[in-house]
C-alpha atoms as an extended CHARMM CRD file, in Angstrom:
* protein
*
       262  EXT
         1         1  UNK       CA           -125.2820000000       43.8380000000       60.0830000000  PROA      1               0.0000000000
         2         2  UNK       CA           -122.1940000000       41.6600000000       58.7670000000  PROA      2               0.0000000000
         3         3  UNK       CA           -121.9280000000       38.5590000000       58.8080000000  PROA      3               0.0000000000
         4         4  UNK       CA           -118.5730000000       36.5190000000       58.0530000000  PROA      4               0.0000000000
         5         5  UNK       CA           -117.0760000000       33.5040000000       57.6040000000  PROA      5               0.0000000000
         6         6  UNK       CA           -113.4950000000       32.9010000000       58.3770000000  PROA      6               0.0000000000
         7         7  UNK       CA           -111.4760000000       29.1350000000       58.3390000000  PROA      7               0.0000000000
         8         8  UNK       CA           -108.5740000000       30.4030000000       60.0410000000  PROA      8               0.0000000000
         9         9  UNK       CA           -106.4090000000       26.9840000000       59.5210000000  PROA      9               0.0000000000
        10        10  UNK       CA           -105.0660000000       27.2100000000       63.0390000000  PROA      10              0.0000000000
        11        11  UNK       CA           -106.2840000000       29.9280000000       65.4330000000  PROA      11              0.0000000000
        12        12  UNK       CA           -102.9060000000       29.7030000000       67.6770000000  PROA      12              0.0000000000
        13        13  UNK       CA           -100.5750000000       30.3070000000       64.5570000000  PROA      13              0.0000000000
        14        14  UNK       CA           -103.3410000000       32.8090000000       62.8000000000  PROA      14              0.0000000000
        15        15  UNK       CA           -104.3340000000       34.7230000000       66.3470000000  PROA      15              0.0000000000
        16        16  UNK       CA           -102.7210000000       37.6090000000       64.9850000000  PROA      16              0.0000000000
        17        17  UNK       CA           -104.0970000000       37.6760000000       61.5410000000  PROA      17              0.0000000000
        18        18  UNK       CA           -107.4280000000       37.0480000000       62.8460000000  PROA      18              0.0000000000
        19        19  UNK       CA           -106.9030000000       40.0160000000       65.4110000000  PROA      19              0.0000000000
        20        20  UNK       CA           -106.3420000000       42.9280000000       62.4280000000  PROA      20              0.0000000000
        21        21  UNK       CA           -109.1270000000       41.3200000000       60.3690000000  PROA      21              0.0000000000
        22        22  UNK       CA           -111.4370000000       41.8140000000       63.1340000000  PROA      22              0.0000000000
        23        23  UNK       CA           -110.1550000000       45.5130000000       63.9190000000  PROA      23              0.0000000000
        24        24  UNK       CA           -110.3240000000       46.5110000000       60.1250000000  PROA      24              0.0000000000
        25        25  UNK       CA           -113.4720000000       44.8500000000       59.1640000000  PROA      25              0.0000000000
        26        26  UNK       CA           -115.3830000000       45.0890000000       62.6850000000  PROA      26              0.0000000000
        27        27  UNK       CA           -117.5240000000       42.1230000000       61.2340000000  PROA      27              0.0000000000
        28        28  UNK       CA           -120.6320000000       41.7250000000       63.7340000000  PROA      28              0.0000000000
        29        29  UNK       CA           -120.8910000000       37.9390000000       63.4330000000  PROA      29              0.0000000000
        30        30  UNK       CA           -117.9330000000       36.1370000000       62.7170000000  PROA      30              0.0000000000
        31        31  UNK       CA           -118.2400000000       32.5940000000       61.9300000000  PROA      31              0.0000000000
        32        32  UNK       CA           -114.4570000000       30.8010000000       62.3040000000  PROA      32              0.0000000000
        33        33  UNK       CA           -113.2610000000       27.1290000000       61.4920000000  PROA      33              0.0000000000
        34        34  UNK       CA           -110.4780000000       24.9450000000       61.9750000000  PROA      34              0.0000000000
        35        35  UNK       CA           -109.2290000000       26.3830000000       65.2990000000  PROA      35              0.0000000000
        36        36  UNK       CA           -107.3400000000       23.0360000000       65.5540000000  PROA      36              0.0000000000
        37        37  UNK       CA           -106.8450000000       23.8040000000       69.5810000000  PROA      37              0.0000000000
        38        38  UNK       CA           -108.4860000000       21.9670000000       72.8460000000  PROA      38              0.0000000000
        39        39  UNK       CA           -110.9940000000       23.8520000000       74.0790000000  PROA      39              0.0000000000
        40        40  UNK       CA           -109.1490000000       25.1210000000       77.0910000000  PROA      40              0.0000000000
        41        41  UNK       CA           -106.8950000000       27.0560000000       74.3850000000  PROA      41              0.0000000000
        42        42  UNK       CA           -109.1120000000       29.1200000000       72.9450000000  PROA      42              0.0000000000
        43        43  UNK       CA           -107.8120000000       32.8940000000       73.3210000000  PROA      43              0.0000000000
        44        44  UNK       CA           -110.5070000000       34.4730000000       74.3140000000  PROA      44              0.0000000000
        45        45  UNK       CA           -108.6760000000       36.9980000000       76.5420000000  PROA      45              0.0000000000
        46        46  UNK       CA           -107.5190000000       38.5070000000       73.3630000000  PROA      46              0.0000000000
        47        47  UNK       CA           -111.1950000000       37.9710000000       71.3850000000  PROA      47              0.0000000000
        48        48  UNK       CA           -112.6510000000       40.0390000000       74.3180000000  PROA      48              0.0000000000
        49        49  UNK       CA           -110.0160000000       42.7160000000       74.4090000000  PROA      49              0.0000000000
        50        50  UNK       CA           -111.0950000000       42.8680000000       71.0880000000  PROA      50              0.0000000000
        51        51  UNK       CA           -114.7530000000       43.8090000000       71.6580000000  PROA      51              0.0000000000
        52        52  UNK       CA           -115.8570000000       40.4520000000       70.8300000000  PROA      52              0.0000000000
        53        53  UNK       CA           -117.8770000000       37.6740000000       72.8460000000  PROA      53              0.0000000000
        54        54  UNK       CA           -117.5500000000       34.3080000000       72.0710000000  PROA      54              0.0000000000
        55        55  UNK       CA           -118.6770000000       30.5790000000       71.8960000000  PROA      55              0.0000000000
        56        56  UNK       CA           -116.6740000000       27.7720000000       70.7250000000  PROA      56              0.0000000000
        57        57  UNK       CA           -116.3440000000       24.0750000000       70.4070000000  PROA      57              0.0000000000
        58        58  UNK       CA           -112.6900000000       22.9540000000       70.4160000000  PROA      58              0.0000000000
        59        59  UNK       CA           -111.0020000000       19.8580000000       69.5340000000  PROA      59              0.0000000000
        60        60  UNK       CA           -106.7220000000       18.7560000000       69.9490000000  PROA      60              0.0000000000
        61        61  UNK       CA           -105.0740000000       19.4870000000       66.3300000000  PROA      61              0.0000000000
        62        62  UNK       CA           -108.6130000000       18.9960000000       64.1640000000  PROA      62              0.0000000000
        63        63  UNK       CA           -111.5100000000       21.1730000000       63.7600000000  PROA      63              0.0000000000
        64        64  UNK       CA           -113.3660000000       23.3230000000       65.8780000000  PROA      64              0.0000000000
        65        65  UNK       CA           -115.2340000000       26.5980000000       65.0410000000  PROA      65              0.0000000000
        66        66  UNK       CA           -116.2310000000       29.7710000000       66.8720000000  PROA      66              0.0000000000
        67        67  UNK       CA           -118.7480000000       31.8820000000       66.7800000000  PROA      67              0.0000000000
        68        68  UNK       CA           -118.0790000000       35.7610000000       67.5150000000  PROA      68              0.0000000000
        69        69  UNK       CA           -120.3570000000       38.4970000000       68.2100000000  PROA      69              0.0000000000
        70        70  UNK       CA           -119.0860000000       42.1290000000       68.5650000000  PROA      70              0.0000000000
        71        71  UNK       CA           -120.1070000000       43.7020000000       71.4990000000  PROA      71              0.0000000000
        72        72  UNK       CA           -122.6120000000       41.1840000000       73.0490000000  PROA      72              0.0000000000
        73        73  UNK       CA           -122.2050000000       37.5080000000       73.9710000000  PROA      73              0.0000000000
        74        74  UNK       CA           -123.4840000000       34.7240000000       71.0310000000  PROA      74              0.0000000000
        75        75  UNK       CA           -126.3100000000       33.1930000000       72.9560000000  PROA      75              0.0000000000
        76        76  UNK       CA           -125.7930000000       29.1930000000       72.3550000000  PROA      76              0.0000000000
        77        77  UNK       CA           -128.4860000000       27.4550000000       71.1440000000  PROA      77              0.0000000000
        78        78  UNK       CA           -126.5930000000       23.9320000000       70.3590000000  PROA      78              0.0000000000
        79        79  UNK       CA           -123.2360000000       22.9810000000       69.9730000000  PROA      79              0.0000000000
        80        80  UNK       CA           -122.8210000000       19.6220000000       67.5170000000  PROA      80              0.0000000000
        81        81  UNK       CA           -125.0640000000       18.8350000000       64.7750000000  PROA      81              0.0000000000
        82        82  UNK       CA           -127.9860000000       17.1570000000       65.3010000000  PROA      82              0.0000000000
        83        83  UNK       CA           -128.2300000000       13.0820000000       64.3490000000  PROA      83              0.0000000000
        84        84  UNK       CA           -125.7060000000       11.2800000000       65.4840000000  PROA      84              0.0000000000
        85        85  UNK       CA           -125.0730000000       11.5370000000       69.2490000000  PROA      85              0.0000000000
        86        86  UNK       CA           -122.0070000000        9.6280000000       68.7200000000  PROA      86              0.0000000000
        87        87  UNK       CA           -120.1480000000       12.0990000000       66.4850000000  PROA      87              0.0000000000
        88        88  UNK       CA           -117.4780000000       13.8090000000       68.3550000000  PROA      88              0.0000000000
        89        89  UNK       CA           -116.1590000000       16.0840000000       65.8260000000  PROA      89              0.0000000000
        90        90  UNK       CA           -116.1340000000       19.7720000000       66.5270000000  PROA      90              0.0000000000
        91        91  UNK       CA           -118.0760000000       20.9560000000       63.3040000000  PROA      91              0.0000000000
        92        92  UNK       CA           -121.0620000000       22.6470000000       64.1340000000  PROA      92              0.0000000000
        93        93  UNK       CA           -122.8350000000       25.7870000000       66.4470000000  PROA      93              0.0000000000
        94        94  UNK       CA           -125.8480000000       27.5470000000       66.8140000000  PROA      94              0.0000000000
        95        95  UNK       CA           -126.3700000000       30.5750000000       68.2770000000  PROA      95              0.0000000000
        96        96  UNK       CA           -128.5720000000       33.9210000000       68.0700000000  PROA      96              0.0000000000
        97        97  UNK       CA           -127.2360000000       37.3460000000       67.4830000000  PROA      97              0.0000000000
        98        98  UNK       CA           -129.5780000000       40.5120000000       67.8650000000  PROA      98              0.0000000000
        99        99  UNK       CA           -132.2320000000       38.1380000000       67.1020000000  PROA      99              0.0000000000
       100       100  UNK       CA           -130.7670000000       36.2080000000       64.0550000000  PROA      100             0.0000000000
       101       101  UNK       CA           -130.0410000000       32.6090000000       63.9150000000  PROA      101             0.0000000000
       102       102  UNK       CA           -126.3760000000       32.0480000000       63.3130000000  PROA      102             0.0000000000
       103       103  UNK       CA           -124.9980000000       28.5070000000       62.8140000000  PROA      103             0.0000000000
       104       104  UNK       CA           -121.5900000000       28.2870000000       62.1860000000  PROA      104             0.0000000000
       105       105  UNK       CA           -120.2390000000       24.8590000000       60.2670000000  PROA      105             0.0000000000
       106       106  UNK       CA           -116.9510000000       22.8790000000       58.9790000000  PROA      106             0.0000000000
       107       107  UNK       CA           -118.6610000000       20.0830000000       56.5100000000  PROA      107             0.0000000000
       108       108  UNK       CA           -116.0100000000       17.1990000000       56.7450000000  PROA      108             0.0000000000
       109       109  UNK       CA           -113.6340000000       16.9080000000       53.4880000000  PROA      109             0.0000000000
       110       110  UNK       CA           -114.3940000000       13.4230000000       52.5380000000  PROA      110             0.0000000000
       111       111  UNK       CA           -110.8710000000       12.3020000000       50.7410000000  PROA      111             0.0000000000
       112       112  UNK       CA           -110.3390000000       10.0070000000       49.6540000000  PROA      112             0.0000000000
       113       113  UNK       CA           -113.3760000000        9.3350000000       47.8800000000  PROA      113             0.0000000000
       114       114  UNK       CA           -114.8290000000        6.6760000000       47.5420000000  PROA      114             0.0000000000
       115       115  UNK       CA           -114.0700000000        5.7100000000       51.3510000000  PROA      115             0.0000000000
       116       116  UNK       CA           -115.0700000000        6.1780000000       55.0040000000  PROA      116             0.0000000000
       117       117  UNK       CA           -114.2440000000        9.3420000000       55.1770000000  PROA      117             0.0000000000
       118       118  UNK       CA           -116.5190000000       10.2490000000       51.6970000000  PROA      118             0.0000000000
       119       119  UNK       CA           -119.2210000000        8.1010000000       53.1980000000  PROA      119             0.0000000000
       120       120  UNK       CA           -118.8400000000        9.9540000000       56.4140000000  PROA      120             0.0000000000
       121       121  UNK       CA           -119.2320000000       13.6330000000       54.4480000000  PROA      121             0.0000000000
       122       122  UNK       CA           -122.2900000000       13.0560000000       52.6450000000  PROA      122             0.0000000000
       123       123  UNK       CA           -123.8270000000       11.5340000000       56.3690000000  PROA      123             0.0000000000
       124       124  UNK       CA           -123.0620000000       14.2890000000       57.9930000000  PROA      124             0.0000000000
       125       125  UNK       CA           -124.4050000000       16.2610000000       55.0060000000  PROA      125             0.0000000000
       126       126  UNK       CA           -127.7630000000       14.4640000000       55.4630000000  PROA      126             0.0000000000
       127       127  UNK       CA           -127.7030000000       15.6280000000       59.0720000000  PROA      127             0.0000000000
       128       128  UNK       CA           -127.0950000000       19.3090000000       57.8250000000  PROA      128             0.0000000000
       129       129  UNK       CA           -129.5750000000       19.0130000000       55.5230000000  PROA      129             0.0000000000
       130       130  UNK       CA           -132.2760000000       17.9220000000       58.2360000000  PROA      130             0.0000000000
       131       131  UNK       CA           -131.4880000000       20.2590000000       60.4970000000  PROA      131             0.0000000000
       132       132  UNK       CA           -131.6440000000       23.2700000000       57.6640000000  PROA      132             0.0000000000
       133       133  UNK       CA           -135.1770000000       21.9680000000       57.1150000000  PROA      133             0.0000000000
       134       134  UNK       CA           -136.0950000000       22.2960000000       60.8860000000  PROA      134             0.0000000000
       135       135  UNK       CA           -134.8530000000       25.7810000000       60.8660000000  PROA      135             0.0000000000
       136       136  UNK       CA           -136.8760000000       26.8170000000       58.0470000000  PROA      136             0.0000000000
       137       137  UNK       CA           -139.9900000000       25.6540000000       59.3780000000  PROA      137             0.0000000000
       138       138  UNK       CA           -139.9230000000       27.3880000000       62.5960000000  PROA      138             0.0000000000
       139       139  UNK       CA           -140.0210000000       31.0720000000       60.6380000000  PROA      139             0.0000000000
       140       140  UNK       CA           -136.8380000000       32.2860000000       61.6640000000  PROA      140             0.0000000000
       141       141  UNK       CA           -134.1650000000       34.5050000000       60.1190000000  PROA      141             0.0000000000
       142       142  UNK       CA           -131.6840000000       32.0070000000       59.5860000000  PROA      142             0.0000000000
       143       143  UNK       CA           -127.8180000000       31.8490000000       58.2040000000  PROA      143             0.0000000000
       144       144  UNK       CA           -125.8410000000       29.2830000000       57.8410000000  PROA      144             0.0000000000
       145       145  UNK       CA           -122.1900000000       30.1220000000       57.6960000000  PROA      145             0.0000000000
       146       146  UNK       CA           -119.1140000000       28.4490000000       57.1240000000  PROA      146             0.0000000000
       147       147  UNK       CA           -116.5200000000       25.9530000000       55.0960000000  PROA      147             0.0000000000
       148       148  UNK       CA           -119.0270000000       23.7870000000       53.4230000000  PROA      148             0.0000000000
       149       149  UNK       CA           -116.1690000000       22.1770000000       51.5480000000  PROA      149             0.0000000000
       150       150  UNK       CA           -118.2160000000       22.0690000000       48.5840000000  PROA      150             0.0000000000
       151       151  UNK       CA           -117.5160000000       23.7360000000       45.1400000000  PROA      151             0.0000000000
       152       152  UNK       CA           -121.5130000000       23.8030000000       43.5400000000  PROA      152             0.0000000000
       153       153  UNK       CA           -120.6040000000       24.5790000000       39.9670000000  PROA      153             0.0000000000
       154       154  UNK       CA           -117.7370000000       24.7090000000       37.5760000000  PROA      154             0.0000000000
       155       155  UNK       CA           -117.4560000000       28.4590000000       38.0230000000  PROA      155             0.0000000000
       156       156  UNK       CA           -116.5980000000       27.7810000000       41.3750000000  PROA      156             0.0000000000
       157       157  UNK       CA           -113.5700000000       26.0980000000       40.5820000000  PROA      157             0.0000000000
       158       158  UNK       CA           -110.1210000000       26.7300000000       38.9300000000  PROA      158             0.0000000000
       159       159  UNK       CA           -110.0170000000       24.0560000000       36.1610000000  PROA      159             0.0000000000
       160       160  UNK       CA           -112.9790000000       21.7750000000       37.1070000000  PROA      160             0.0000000000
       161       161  UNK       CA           -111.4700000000       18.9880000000       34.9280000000  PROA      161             0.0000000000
       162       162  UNK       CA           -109.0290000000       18.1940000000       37.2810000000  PROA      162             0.0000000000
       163       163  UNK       CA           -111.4490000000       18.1800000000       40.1250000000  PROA      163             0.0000000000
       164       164  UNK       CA           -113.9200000000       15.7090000000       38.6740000000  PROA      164             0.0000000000
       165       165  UNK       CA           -112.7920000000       13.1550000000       41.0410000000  PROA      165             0.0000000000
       166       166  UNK       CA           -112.3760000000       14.8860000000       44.5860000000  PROA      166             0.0000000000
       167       167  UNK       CA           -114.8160000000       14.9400000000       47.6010000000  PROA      167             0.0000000000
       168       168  UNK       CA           -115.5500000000       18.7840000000       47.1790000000  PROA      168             0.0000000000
       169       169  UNK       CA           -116.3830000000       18.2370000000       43.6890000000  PROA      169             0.0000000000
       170       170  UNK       CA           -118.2770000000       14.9410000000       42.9700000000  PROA      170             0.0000000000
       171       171  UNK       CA           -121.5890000000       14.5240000000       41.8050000000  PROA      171             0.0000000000
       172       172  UNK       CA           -123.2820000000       13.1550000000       45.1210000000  PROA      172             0.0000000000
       173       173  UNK       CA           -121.4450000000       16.2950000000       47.1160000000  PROA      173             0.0000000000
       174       174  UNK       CA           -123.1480000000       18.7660000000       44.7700000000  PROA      174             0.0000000000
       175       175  UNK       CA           -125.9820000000       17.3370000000       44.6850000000  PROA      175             0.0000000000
       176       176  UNK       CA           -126.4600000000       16.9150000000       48.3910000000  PROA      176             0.0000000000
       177       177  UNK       CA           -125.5470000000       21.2840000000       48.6310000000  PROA      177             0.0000000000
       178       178  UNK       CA           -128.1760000000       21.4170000000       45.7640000000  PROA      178             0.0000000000
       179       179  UNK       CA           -130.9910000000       19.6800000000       47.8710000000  PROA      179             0.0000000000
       180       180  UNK       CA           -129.9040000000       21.7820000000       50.7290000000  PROA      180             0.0000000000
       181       181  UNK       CA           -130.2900000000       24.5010000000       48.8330000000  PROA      181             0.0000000000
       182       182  UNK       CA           -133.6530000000       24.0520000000       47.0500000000  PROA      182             0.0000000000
       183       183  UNK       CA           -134.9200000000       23.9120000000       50.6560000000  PROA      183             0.0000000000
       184       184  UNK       CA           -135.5870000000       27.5720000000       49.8610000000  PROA      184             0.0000000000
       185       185  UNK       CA           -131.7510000000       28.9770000000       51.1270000000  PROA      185             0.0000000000
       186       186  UNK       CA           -130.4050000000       31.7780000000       49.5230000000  PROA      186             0.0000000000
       187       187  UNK       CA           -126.5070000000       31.0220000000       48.3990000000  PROA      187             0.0000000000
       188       188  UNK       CA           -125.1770000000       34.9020000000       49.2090000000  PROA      188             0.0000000000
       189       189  UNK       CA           -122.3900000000       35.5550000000       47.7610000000  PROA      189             0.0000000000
       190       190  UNK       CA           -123.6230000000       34.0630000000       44.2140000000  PROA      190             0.0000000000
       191       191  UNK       CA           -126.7190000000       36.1170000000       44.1320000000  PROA      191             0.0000000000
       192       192  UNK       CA           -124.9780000000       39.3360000000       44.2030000000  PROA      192             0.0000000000
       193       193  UNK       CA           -122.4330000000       38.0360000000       41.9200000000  PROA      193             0.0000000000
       194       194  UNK       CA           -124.1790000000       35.5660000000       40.0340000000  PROA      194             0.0000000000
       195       195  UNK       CA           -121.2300000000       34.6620000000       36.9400000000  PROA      195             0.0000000000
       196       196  UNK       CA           -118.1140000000       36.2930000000       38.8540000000  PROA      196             0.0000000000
       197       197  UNK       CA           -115.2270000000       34.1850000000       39.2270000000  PROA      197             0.0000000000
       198       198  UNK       CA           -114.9100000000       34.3810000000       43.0210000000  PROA      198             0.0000000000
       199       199  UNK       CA           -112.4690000000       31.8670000000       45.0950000000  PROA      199             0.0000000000
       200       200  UNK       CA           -112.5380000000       31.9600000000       48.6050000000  PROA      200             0.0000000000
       201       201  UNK       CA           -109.6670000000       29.3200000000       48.8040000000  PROA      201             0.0000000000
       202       202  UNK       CA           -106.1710000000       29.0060000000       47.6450000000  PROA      202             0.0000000000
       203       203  UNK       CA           -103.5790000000       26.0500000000       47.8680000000  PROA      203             0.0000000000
       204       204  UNK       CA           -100.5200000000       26.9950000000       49.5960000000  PROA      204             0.0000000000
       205       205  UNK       CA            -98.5690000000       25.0140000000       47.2470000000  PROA      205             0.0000000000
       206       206  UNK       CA            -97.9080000000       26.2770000000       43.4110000000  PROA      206             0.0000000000
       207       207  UNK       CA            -98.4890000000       30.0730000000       43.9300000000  PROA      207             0.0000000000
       208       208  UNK       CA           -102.0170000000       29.3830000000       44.0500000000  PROA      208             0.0000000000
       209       209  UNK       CA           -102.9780000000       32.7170000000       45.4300000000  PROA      209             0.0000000000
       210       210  UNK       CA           -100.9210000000       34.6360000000       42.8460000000  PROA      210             0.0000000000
       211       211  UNK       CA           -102.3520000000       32.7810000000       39.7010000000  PROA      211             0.0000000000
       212       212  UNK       CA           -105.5840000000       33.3200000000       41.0810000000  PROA      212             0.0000000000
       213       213  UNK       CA           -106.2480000000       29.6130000000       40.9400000000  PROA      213             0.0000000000
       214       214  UNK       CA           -108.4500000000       28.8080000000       43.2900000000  PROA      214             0.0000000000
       215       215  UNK       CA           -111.8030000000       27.3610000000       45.1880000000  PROA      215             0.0000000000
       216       216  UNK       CA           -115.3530000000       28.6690000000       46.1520000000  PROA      216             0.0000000000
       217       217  UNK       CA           -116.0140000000       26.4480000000       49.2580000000  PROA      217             0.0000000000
       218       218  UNK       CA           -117.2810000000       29.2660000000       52.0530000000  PROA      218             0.0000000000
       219       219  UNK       CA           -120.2480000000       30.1170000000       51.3720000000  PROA      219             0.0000000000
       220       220  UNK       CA           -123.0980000000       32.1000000000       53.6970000000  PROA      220             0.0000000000
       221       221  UNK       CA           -126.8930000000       30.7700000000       53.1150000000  PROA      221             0.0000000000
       222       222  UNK       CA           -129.9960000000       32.6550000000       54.4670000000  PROA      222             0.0000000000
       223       223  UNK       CA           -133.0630000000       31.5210000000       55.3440000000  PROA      223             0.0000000000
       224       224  UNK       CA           -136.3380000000       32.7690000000       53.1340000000  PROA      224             0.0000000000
       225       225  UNK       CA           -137.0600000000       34.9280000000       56.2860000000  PROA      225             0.0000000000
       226       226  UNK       CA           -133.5740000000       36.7630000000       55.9850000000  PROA      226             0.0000000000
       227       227  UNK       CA           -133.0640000000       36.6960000000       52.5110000000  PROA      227             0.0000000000
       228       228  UNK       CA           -134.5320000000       40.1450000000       51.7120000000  PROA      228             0.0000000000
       229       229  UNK       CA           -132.3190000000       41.7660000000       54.4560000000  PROA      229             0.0000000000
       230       230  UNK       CA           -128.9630000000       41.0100000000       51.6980000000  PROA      230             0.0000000000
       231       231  UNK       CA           -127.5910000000       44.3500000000       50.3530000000  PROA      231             0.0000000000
       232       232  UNK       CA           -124.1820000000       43.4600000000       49.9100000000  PROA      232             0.0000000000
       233       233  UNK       CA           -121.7210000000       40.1020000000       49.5000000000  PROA      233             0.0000000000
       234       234  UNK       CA           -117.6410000000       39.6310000000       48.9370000000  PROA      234             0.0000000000
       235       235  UNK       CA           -115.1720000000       38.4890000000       50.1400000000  PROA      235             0.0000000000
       236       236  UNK       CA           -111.7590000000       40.2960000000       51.8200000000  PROA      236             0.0000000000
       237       237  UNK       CA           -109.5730000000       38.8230000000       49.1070000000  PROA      237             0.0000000000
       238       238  UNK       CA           -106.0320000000       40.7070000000       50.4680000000  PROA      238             0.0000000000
       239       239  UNK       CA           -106.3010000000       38.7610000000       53.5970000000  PROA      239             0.0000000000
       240       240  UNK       CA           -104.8300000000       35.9940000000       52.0460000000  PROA      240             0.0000000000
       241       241  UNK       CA           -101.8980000000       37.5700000000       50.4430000000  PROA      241             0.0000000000
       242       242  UNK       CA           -100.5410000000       38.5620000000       53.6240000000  PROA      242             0.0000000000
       243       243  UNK       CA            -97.5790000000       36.7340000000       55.6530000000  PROA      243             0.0000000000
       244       244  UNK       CA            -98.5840000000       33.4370000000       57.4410000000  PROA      244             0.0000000000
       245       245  UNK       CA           -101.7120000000       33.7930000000       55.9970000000  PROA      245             0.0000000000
       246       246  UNK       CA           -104.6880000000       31.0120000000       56.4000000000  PROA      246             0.0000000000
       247       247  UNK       CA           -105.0520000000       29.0760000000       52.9870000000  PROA      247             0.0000000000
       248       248  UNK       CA           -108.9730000000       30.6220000000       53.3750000000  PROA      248             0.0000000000
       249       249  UNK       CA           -110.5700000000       33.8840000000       52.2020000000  PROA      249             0.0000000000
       250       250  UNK       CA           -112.6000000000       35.2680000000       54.8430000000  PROA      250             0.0000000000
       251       251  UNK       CA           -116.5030000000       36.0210000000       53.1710000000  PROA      251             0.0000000000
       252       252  UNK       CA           -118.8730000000       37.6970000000       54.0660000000  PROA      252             0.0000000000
       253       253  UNK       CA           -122.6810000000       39.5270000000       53.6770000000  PROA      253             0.0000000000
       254       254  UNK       CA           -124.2740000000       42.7410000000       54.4270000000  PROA      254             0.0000000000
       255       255  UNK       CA           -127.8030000000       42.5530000000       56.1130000000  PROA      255             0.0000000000
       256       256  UNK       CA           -130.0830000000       45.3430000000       56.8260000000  PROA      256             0.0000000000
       257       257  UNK       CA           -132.2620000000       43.9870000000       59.0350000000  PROA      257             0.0000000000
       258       258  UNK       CA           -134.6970000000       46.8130000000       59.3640000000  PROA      258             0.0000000000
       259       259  UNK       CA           -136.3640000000       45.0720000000       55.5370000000  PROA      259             0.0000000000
       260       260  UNK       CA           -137.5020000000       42.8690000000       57.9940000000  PROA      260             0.0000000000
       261       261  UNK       CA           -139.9990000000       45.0730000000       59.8070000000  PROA      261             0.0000000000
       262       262  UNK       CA           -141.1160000000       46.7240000000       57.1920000000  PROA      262             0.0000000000
């Protein structure tokens, strides 16, 4: 089973791009942020011709992620994080897929920090972090997908120094995906490339792709349940490189979920 992660940066201007992803890596979950389109504008006329069902929460210009399933229909289990009833950013999903927990995020950015919109982040960090512990106490294979806007270490970022003061990379945001972390989640894509330099995020601006100078902020966590079903984690780094391409590498994970009968 693969599972992916995908912000798309726009799912009206990156429909396309998404579309020939989908058809050459036939991912079976597919975890997608930033649709930045009301939820009556969500394609998914196309997503279906594509062999995919879908669930998604949608919000005008900002936000909003998606949850895919090839061949079957993601059965919802919530749709916002749990906390704050009064949050109505479209960040967070939960659904199950051939019997795995699949929650699908976009962690706010939090610049400028120090400010509301930090102060906001590491909230809605606490919430995640909550939630993550509910989900490993009821026993279930669990991942957590998506832009976590988070870089964890130094090796996740291209020239940390100059990072020292930015919402992804301060202290209290690392921290926070540390304690979320030491829950007992498995961080994927590190633990079958423990010291690669793998970026997963690249700045427009400065040929950022092209100098290879970029971000690890989408990242796939499983639950202790799931974690011995991992065979195989990357990324589909030559997505990015292509024309009108989202600023995001799409990442993914390999499960073979028959460990977990054994």
């Amino acid at each position: 089973m693969r599972v992916a992660t995908f912000n798309v940066n726009g799912i009206g201007a990156r429909l396309g791009a998404l579309l020939q992803w989908l058809e050459e890596t036939k991912p079976d979950v597919a975890c997608l942020q930033e649709l930045k389109a009301p939820q009556e504008r969500f394609p998914l006329a196309e997503i279906n011709a594509a062999g995919y069902g879908a669930i998604w929460q949608g919000q005008k210009s900002w936000n909003g992620v998606a949850i895919l399933a090839r061949g079957t229909d993601p059965v919802e289990v919530t749709r916002g994080l749990p906390g704050d009833p009064s949050d109505e950013q479209s960040r967070y999903l939960e659904a199950v897929v051939n019997d795995i927990v699949i929650c699908g995020l976009y962690l706010p950015n939090g610049n400028p920090a120090p400010g509301p919109k930090f102060d906001y982040k590491l909230a809605w960090f606490e919430r995640l972090i909550a939630r993550a512990q509910q989900l490993i106490d009821t026993g279930a294979p669990v991942v957590i997908a998506g832009d976590y806007n988070v870089m964890p270490t130094e090796l996740d970022v291209y020239k940390p120094e100059r990072w020292v003061d930015d919402a992804l990379f301060r202290p209290e945001t690392r921290a926070a995906f540390q304690r979320l972390v030491n829950q007992g989640w498995l961080d994927a894509l590190r633990a079958i490339h423990p010291d690669e330099v793998i970026y997963t995020f690249y700045d427009y601006f400065r040929n950022a792709y092209g100098r290879n100078a970029g971000l690890r902020i989408d990242h796939l966590l499983l639950s202790p349940t799931l974690a011995p079903a991992l065979r195989a984690a990357g990324t589909d780094h030559a997505v990015r490189g292509r024309e009108k391409p989202s600023d995001h590498v799409p990442t993914w994970v390999e499960l073979d979920l028959s460990a977990l009968k054994a």
